[in-house]
Coordinates of C-alpha atoms and ligand atoms in Angstrom, one line a residue:
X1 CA 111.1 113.0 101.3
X2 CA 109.9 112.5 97.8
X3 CA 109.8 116.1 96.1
X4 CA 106.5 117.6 94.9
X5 CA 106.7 118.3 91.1
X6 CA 104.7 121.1 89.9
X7 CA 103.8 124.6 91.7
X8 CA 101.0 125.2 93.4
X9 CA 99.1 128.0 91.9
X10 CA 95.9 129.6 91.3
X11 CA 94.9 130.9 88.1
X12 CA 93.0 133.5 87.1
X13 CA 90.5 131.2 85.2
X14 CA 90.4 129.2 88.3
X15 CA 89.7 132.4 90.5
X16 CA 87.1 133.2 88.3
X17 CA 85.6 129.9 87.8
X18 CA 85.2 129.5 91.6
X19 CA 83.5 133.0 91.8
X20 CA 81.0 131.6 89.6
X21 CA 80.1 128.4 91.5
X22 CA 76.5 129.2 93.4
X23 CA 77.6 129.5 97.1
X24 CA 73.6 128.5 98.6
X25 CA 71.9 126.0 99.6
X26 CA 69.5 124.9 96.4
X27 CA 66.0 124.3 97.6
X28 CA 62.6 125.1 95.7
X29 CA 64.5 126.6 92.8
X30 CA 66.2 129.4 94.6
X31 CA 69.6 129.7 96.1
X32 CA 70.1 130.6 99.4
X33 CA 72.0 130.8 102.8
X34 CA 71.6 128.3 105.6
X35 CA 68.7 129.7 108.1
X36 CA 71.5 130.3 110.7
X37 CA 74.0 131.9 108.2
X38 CA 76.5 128.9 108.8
X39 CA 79.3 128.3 106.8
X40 CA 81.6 125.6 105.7
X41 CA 85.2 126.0 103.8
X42 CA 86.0 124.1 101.0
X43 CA 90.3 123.6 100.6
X44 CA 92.5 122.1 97.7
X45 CA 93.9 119.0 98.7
X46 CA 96.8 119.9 96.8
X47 CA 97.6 123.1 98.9
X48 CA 95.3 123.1 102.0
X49 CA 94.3 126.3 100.6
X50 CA 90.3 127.4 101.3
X51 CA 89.3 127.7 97.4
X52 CA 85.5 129.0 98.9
X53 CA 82.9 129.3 101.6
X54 CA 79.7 127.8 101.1
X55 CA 76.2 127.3 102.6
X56 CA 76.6 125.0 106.3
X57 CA 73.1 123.7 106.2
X58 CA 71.4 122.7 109.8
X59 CA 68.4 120.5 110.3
X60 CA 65.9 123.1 109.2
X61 CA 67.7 123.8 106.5
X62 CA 67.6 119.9 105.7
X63 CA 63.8 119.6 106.3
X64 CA 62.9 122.4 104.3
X65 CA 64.5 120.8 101.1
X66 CA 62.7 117.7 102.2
X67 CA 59.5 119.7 102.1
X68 CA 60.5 121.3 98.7
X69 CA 60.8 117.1 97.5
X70 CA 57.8 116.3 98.5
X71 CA 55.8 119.8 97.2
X72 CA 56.6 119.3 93.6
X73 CA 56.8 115.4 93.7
X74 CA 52.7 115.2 92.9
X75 CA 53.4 117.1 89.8
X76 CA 56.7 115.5 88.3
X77 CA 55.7 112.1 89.1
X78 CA 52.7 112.8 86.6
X79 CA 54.6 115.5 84.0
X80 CA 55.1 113.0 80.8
X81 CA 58.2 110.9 80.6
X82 CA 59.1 112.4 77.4
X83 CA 59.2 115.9 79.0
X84 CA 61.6 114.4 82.0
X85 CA 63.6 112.7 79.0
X86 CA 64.3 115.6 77.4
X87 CA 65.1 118.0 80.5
X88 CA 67.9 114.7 81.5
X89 CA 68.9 115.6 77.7
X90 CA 69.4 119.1 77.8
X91 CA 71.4 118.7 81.6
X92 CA 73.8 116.5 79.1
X93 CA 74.0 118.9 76.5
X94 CA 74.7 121.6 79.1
X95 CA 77.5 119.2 80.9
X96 CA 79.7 118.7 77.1
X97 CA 79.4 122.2 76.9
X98 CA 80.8 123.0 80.6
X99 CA 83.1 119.9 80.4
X100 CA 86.2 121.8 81.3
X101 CA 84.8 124.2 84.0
X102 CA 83.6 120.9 85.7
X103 CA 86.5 119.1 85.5
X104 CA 88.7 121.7 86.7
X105 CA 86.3 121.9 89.5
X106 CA 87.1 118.4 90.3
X107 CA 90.8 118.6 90.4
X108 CA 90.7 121.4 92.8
X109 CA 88.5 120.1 95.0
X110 CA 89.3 116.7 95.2
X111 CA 92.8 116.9 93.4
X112 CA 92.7 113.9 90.8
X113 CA 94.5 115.2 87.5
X114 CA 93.2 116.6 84.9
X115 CA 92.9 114.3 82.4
X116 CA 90.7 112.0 84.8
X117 CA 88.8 114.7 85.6
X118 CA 88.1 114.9 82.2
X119 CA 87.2 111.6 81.7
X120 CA 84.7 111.6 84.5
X121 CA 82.8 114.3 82.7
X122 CA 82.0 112.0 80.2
X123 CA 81.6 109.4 82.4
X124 CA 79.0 111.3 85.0
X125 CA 77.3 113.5 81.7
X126 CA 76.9 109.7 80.0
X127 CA 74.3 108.5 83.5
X128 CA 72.2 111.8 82.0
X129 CA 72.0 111.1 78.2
X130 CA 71.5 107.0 79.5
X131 CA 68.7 107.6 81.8
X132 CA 67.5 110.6 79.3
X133 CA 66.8 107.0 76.9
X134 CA 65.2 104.9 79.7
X135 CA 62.7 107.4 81.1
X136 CA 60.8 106.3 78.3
X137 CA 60.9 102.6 78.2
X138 CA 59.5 101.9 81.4
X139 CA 57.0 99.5 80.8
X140 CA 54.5 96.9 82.7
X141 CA 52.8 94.0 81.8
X142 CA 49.4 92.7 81.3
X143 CA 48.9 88.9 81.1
X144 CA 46.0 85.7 82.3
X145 CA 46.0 84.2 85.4
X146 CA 47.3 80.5 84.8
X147 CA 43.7 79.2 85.7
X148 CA 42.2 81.9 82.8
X149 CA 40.1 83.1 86.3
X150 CA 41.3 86.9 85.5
X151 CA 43.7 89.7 83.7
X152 CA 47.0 90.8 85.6
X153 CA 48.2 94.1 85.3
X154 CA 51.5 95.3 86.6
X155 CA 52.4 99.0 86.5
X156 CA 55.6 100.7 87.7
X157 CA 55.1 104.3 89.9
X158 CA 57.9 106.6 91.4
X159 CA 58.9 105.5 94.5
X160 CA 58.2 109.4 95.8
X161 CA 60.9 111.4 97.6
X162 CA 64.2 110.3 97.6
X163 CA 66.9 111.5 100.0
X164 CA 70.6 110.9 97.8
X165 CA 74.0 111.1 99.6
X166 CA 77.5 111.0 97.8
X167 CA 80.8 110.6 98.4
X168 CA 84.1 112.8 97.9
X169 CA 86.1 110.8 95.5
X170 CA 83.6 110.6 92.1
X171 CA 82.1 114.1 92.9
X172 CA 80.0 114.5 89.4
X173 CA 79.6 110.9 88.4
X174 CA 77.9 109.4 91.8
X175 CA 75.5 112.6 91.8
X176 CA 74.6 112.1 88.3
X177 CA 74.3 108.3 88.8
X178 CA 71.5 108.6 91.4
X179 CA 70.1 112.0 90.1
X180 CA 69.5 110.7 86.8
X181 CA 67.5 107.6 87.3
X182 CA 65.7 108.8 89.8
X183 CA 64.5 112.2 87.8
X184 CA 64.0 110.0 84.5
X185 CA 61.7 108.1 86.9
X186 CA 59.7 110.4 87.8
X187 CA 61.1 110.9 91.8
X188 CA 62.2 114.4 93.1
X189 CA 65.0 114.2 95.3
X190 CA 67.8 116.5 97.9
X191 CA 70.9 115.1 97.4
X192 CA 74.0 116.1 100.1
X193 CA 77.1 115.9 98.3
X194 CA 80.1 115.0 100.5
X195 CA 81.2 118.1 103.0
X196 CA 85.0 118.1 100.9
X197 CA 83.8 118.3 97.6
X198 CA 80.0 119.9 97.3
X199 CA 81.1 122.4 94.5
X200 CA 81.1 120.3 91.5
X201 CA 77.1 119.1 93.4
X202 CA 76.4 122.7 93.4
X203 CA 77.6 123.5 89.6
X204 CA 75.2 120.5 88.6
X205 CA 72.5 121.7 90.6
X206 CA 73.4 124.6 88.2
X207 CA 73.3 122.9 85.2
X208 CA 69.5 121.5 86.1
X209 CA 68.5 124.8 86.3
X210 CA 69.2 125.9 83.1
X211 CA 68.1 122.5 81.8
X212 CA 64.7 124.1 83.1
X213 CA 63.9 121.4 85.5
X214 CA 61.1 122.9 87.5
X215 CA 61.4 124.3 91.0
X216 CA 61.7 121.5 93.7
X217 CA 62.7 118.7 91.9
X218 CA 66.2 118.2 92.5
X219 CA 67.6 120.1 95.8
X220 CA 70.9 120.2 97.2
X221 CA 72.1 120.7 100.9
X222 CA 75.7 121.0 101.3
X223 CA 76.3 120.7 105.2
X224 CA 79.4 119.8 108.0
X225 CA 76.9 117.9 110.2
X226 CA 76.2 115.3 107.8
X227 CA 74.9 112.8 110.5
X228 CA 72.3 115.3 112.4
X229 CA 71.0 116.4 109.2
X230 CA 70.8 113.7 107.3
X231 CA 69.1 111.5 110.4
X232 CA 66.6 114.5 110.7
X233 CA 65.5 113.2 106.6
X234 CA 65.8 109.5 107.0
X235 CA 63.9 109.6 109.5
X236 CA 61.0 112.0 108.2
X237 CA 58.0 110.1 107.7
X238 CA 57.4 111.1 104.2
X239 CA 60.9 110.0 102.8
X240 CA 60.8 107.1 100.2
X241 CA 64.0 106.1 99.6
X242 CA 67.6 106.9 100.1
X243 CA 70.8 106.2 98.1
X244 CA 73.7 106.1 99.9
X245 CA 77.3 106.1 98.3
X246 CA 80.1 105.9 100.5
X247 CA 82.2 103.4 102.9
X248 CA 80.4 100.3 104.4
X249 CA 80.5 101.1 108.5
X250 CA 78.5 104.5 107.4
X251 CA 76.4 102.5 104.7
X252 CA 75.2 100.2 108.1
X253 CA 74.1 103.0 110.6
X254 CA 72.1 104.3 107.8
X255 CA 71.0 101.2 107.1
X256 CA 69.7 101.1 110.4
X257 CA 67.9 104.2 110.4
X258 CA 66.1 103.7 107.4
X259 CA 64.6 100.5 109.0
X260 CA 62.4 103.0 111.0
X261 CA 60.1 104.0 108.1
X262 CA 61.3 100.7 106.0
X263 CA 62.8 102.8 103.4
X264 CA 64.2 101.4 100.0
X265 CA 67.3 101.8 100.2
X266 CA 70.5 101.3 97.7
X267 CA 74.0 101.1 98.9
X268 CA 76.9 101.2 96.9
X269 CA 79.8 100.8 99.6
X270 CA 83.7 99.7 100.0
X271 CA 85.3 97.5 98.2
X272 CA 88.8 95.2 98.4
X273 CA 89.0 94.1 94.8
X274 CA 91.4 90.9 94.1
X275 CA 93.5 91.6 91.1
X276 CA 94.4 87.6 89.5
X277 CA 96.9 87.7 86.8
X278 CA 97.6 83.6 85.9
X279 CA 100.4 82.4 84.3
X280 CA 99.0 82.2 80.7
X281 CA 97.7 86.2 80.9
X282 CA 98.7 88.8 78.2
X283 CA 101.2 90.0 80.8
X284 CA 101.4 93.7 78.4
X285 CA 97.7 93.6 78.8
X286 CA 97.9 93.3 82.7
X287 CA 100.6 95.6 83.8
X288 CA 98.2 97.9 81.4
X289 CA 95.3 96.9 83.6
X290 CA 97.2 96.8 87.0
X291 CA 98.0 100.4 86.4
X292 CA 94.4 101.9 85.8
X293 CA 92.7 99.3 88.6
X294 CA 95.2 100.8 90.8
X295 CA 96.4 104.2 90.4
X296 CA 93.2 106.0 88.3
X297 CA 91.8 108.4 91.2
X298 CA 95.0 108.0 93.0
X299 CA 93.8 104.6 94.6
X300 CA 90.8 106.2 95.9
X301 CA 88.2 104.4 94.0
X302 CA 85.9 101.8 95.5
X303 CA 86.4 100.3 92.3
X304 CA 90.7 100.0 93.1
X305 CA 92.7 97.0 93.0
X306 CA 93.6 96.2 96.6
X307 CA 95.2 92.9 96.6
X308 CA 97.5 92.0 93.5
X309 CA 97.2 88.2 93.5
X310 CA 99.7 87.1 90.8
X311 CA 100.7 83.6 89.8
X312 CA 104.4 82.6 90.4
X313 CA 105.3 82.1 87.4
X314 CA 104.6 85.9 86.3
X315 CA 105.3 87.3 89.9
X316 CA 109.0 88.1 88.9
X317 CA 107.8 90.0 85.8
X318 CA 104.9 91.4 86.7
X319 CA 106.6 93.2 89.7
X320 CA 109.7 94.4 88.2
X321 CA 107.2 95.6 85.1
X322 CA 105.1 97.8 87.7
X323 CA 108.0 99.2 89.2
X324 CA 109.7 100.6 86.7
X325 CA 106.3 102.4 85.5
X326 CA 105.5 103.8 88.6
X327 CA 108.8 105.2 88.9
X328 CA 108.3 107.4 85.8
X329 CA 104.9 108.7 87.4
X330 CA 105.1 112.7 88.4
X331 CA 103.1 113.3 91.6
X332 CA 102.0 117.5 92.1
X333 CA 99.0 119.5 91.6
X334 CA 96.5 117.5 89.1
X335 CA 96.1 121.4 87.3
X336 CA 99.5 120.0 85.2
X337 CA 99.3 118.4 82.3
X338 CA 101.7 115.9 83.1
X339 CA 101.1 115.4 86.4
X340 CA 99.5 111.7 87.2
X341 CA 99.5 111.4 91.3
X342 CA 97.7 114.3 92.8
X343 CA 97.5 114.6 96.4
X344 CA 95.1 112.2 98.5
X345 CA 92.1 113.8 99.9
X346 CA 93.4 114.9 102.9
X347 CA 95.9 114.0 106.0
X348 CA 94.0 111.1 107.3
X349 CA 94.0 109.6 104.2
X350 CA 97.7 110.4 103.9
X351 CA 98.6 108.3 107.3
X352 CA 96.5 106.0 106.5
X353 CA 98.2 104.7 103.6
X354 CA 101.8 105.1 105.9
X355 CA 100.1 102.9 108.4
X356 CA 99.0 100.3 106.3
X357 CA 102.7 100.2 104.5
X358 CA 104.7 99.9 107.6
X359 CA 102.6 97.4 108.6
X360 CA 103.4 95.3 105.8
X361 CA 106.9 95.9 105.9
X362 CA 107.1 94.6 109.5
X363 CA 106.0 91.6 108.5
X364 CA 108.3 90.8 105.9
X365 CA 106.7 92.7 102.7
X366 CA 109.5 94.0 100.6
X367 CA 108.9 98.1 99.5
X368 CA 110.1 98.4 95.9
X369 CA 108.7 101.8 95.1
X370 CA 107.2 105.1 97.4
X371 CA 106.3 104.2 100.8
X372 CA 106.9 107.6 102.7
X373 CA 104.5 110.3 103.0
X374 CA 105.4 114.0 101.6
X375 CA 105.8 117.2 103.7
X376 CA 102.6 119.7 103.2
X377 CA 101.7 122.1 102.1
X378 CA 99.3 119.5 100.8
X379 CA 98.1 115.6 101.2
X380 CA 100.7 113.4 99.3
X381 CA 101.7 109.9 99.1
X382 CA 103.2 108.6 96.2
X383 CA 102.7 105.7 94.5
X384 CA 103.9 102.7 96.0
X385 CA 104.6 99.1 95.1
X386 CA 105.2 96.6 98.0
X387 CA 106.0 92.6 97.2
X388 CA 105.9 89.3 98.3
X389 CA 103.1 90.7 101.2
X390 CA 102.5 88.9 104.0
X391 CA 99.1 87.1 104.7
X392 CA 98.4 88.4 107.8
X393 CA 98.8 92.2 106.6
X394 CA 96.1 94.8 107.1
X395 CA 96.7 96.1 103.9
X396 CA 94.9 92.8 102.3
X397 CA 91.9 93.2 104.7
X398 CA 91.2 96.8 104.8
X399 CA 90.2 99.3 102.1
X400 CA 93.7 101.2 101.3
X401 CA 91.9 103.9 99.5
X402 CA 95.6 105.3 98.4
X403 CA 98.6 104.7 95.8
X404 CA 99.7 101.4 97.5
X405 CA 100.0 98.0 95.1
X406 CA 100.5 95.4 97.2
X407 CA 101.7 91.7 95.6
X408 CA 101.1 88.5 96.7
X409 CA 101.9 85.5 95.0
X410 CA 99.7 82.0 94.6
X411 CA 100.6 78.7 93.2
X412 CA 97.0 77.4 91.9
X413 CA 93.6 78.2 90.9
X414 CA 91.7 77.1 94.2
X415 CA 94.6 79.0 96.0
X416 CA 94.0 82.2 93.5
X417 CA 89.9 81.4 94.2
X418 CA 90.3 81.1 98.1
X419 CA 92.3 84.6 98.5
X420 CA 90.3 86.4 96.5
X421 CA 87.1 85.4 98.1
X422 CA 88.7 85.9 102.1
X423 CA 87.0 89.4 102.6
X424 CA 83.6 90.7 103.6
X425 CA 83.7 92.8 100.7
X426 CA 81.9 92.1 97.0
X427 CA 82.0 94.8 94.7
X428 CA 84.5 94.2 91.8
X429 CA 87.0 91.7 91.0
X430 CA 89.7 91.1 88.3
X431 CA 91.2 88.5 86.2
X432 CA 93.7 87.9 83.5
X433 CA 93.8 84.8 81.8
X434 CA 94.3 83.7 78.2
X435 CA 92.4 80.1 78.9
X436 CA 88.2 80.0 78.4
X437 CA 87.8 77.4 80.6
X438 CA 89.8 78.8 83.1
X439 CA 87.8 82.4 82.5
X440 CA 84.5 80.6 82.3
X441 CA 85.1 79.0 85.8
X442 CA 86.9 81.9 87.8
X443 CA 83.1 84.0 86.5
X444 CA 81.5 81.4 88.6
X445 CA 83.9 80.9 91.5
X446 CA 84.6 84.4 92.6
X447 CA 82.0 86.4 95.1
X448 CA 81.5 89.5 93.3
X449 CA 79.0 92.2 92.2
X450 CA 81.6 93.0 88.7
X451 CA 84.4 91.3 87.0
X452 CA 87.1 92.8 84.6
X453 CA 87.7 90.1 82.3
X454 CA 91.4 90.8 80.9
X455 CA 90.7 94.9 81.6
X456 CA 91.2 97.0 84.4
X457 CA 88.3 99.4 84.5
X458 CA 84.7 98.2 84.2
X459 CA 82.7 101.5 85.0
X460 CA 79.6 102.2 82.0
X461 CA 76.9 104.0 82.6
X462 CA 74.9 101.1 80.8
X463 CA 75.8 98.3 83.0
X464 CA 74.8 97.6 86.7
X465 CA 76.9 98.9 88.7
X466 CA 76.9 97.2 92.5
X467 CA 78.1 94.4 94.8
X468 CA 77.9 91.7 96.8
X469 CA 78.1 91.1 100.6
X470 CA 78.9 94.0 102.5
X471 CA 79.3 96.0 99.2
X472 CA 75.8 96.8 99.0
X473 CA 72.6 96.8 97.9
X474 CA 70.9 97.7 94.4
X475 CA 72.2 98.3 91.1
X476 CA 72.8 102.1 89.2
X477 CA 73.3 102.3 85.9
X478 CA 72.1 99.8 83.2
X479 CA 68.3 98.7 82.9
X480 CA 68.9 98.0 86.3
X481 CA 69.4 101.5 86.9
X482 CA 65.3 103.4 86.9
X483 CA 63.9 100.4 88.7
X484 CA 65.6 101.4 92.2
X485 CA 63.2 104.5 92.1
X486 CA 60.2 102.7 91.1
X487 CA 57.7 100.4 92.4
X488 CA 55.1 97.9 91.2
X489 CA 51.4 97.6 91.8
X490 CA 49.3 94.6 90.9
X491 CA 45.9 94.9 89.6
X492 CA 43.8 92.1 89.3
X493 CA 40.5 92.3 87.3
X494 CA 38.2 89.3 86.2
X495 CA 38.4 87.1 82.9
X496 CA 36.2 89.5 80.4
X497 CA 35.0 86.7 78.6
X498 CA 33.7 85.1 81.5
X499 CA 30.2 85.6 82.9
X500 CA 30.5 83.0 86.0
X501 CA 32.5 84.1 88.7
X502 CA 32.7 82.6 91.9
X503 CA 34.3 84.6 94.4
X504 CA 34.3 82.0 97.0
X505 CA 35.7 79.0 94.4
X506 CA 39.2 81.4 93.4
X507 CA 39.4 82.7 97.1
X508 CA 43.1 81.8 98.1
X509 CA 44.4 83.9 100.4
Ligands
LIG1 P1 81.9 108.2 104.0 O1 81.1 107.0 104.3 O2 82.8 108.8 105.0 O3 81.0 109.4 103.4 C1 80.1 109.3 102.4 C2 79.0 110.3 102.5 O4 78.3 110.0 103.7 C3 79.5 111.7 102.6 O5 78.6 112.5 102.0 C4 79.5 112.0 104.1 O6 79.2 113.3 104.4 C5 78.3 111.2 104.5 N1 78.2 110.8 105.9 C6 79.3 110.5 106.7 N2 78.8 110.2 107.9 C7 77.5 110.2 107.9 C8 76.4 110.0 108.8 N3 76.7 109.6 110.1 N4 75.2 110.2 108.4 C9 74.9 110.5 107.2 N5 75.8 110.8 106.2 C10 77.1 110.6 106.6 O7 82.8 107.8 102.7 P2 83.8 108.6 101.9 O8 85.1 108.7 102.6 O9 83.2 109.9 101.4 O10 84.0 107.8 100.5 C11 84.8 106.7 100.5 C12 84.1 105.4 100.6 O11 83.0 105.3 99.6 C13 84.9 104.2 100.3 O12 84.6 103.2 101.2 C14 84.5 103.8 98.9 O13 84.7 102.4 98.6 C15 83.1 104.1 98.9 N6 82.6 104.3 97.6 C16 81.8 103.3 97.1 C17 81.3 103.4 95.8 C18 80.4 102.4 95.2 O14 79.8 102.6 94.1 N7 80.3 101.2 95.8 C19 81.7 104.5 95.0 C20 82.5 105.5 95.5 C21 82.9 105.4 96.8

């Protein structure tokens, strides 16, 4: 057994940050506690400890924020862009200035260190001060038929109420991704954070209100019965739209359920990112990149290297280069400085990674680093490093969501092309290559939403973040970003320099 560096321990400043999180459900601008008193505990990965008890919201509690949505939807749809622009502003403010009670949040929560924790504070805050600049610049277009027959006019309006539901692993940045557009739009939403990490949902919802955002707009269910509550909103007839993040079987049933009222949907699900390093890379550059595609979040990142797909001539290198990094990583509580593995998310997650590695190792996969699960208290697996993997592995096909790097060689580029392709997953892909041509043709070969040219992170606020295939559906972030949450309407009206019109002559369909 690998030994656990670090003690787990709870602060005073943690104690009293906790005690300051709202424990309520946050509908119409007040807190309060589920209709049937319910209540759900929320543990530290890193301990199994309950860190607090929150709201457990049932299906009324679910509708009710619905109804909130929809009340004050009439009035910010209407309420100047400027005026949501500079409430989105002020939540960003508010966000720098509570940067290290939300991170710590985070890492107890959901257990990633510190330092990431930190940087996903600037990373979620950034979605707020982007969309802040875009609520703004939505524009439409007015323009002549072809024919000269008449003027076109083409307006963008708020989609209307929009149901939001987030995963565990990013808990500020993929609330802030979907609450930000869809507020600079001009939608009101409820948003259910994951059931293992709601308090960092709950100390946004906070944030809001101070920002002064106006009773209604933005409410927040936090609730164990995530499918009863959430199928209760789908399918509500005056729902407009939902944004699901989370893994790609879930992502489908919803999927399905929206079809009922034909919903807009986005869907930002699983990934199984190919990791190409060719013989000509910056090798320094791609151990660099290899590291943060695989180990930022403790491999739980939809954005995480799965599959390491490195050329032979580099294999030898590249390996014994990742190895002798990991092996200088510390694994404990993320609250340490210099601690870089926290725990997983919780015991599942744990065996799940311990399946998938002794799977590969029975057929043939060699385990050069980690590989065997830590005794609790807590949820650990360290970070592993498994070469020359076998074809037929799970590990390649499935979503490791863990610390596992996995290697498999490749002699040339249609080889490289034809792995990296084999999966029913889109969202991300990287490559490292010194050669253009070989760049410019692996942009237009590979089946992916995102590519990491020669770097190993690609998440910005200001680009369009999404996949292809059974990644999703949609973009967030970028200019792309606003325009899930709005719609367009067509006006037509006649020529106005013409005085002859004849109805039946232009009459198409
Ligand atoms: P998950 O699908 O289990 O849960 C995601 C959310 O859906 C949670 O809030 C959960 O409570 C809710 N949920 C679960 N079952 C539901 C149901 N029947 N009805 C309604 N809601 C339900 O996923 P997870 O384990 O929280 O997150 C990990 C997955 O999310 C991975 O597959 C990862 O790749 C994906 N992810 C994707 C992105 C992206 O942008 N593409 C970002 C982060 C995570």
């Amino acid at each position: 057994m690998a030994r656990i560096q670090g003690t787990p321990v709870s602060s005073k400043s943690e104690t009293d940050l906790l005690a300051s999180i709202p424990d309520g459900l946050f509908i119409d601008g007040t807190w309060r506690p589920s209709g049937n008193g319910a209540r759900l505990a929320v543990h530290d990965p890193a301990t199994g400890a309950c860190l607090k008890q929150i709201a457990d919201a049932n299906v009324a509690d679910g509708r009710a924020a619905l109804n909130a949505a929809c009340a004050a939807f009439p009035s910010w749809a209407t309420t100047p862009a400027r005026t949501r622009a500079e409430i989105l502003r002020r939540a960003f403010d508010l966000v720098q200035a509570r940067a290290d009670d939300l991170a710590l949040l985070m890492t107890l929560e959901m257990g990633k260190p510190l330092a990431e924790a930190r940087a996903e504070v600037s990373y979620g805050g950034e979605f707020l001060r982007w969309f802040s600049e875009e609520a703004s610049r939505v524009t439409g277009r007015y323009n002549a038929t072809p024919e000269d027959s008449g003027r076109m006019i083409i307006t963008q309006h708020p989609v209307g109420p929009c149901y939001l539901i987030t995963p565990w692993n990013f808990p500020l940045a993929m609330a802030t991704r979907k609450i930000a557009p869809a507020l600079a739009a001009g939608c009101t939403v409820v948003i259910k954070p994951a059931e293992l990490t709601p308090l960092t949902t709950l100390l946004a919802a906070k944030i809001f209100e101070d920002a002064g955002l106006p009773a209604g707009v933005l409410n927040v269910i936090t609730t164990s019965s995530a499918g009863p509550v959430s199928e209760a909103i789908i399918t509500d007839p005056r729902l407009r739209k939902l944004s699901f993040t989370g893994s790609t079987p879930v992502g489908k049933l919803l999927l399905a359920q929206a079809a009922g009222g034909v919903l807009r949907t986005s869907m930002e699900l699983g990934g199984n990112a190919p990791f190409i390093v060719f013989g000509d890379a910056d090798l320094d550059r791609a151990v660099d990149g290899a590291i943060a595609a695989k180990f930022r979040n403790i491999g739980q990142a939809c954005t995480a290297a799965n599959r390491f797909i490195i050329h032979h001539d580099v294999v030898d290198e590249f390996t014994r280069r990742v190895t002798e990094l990991v092996r200088t990583f510390a694994m404990g509580r993320g609250t340490e400085d210099h601690i870089t593995i926290g725990p997983l998310i919780d015991d599942r997650a744990v065996q799940k990674a311990a399946d998938l590695v002794s799977d590969a190792t029975d057929r043939g996969a060699s385990l050069l680093v980690g590989g065997t699960a830590v005794d609790g208290p807590g949820s650990f697996f360290p970070a592993t490093v498994l070469g020359d993997v076998p074809a037929d592995s799970r590990i390649l096909r499935e979503e490791i969501f863990g610390p596992v790097l996995a290697i498999v060689p490749f002699d040339d580029e249609d080889d490289a092309v034809r792995i990296a392709n084999a999966t029913e997953y889109g969202l991300v892909s990287y490559v490292y290559t010194e050669n253009l041509a070989r760049a410019q043709r692996m942009i237009e070969r590979l089946e992916t939403g995102m590519l990491g040219l020669n770097v190993g992170v690609v998440s910005n606020a200001a680009a369009p973040f999404g996949g292809w295939k059974q990644s999703g559906l949609g973009r967030e972030g970028g200019f792309e970003g606003i325009h899930e949450y709005l719609q367009e309407k067509y006006t037509i009206t006649p020529n106005p320099f013409s005085r002859h019109i004849s109805a039946l002559a232009s009459c198409t369909t």
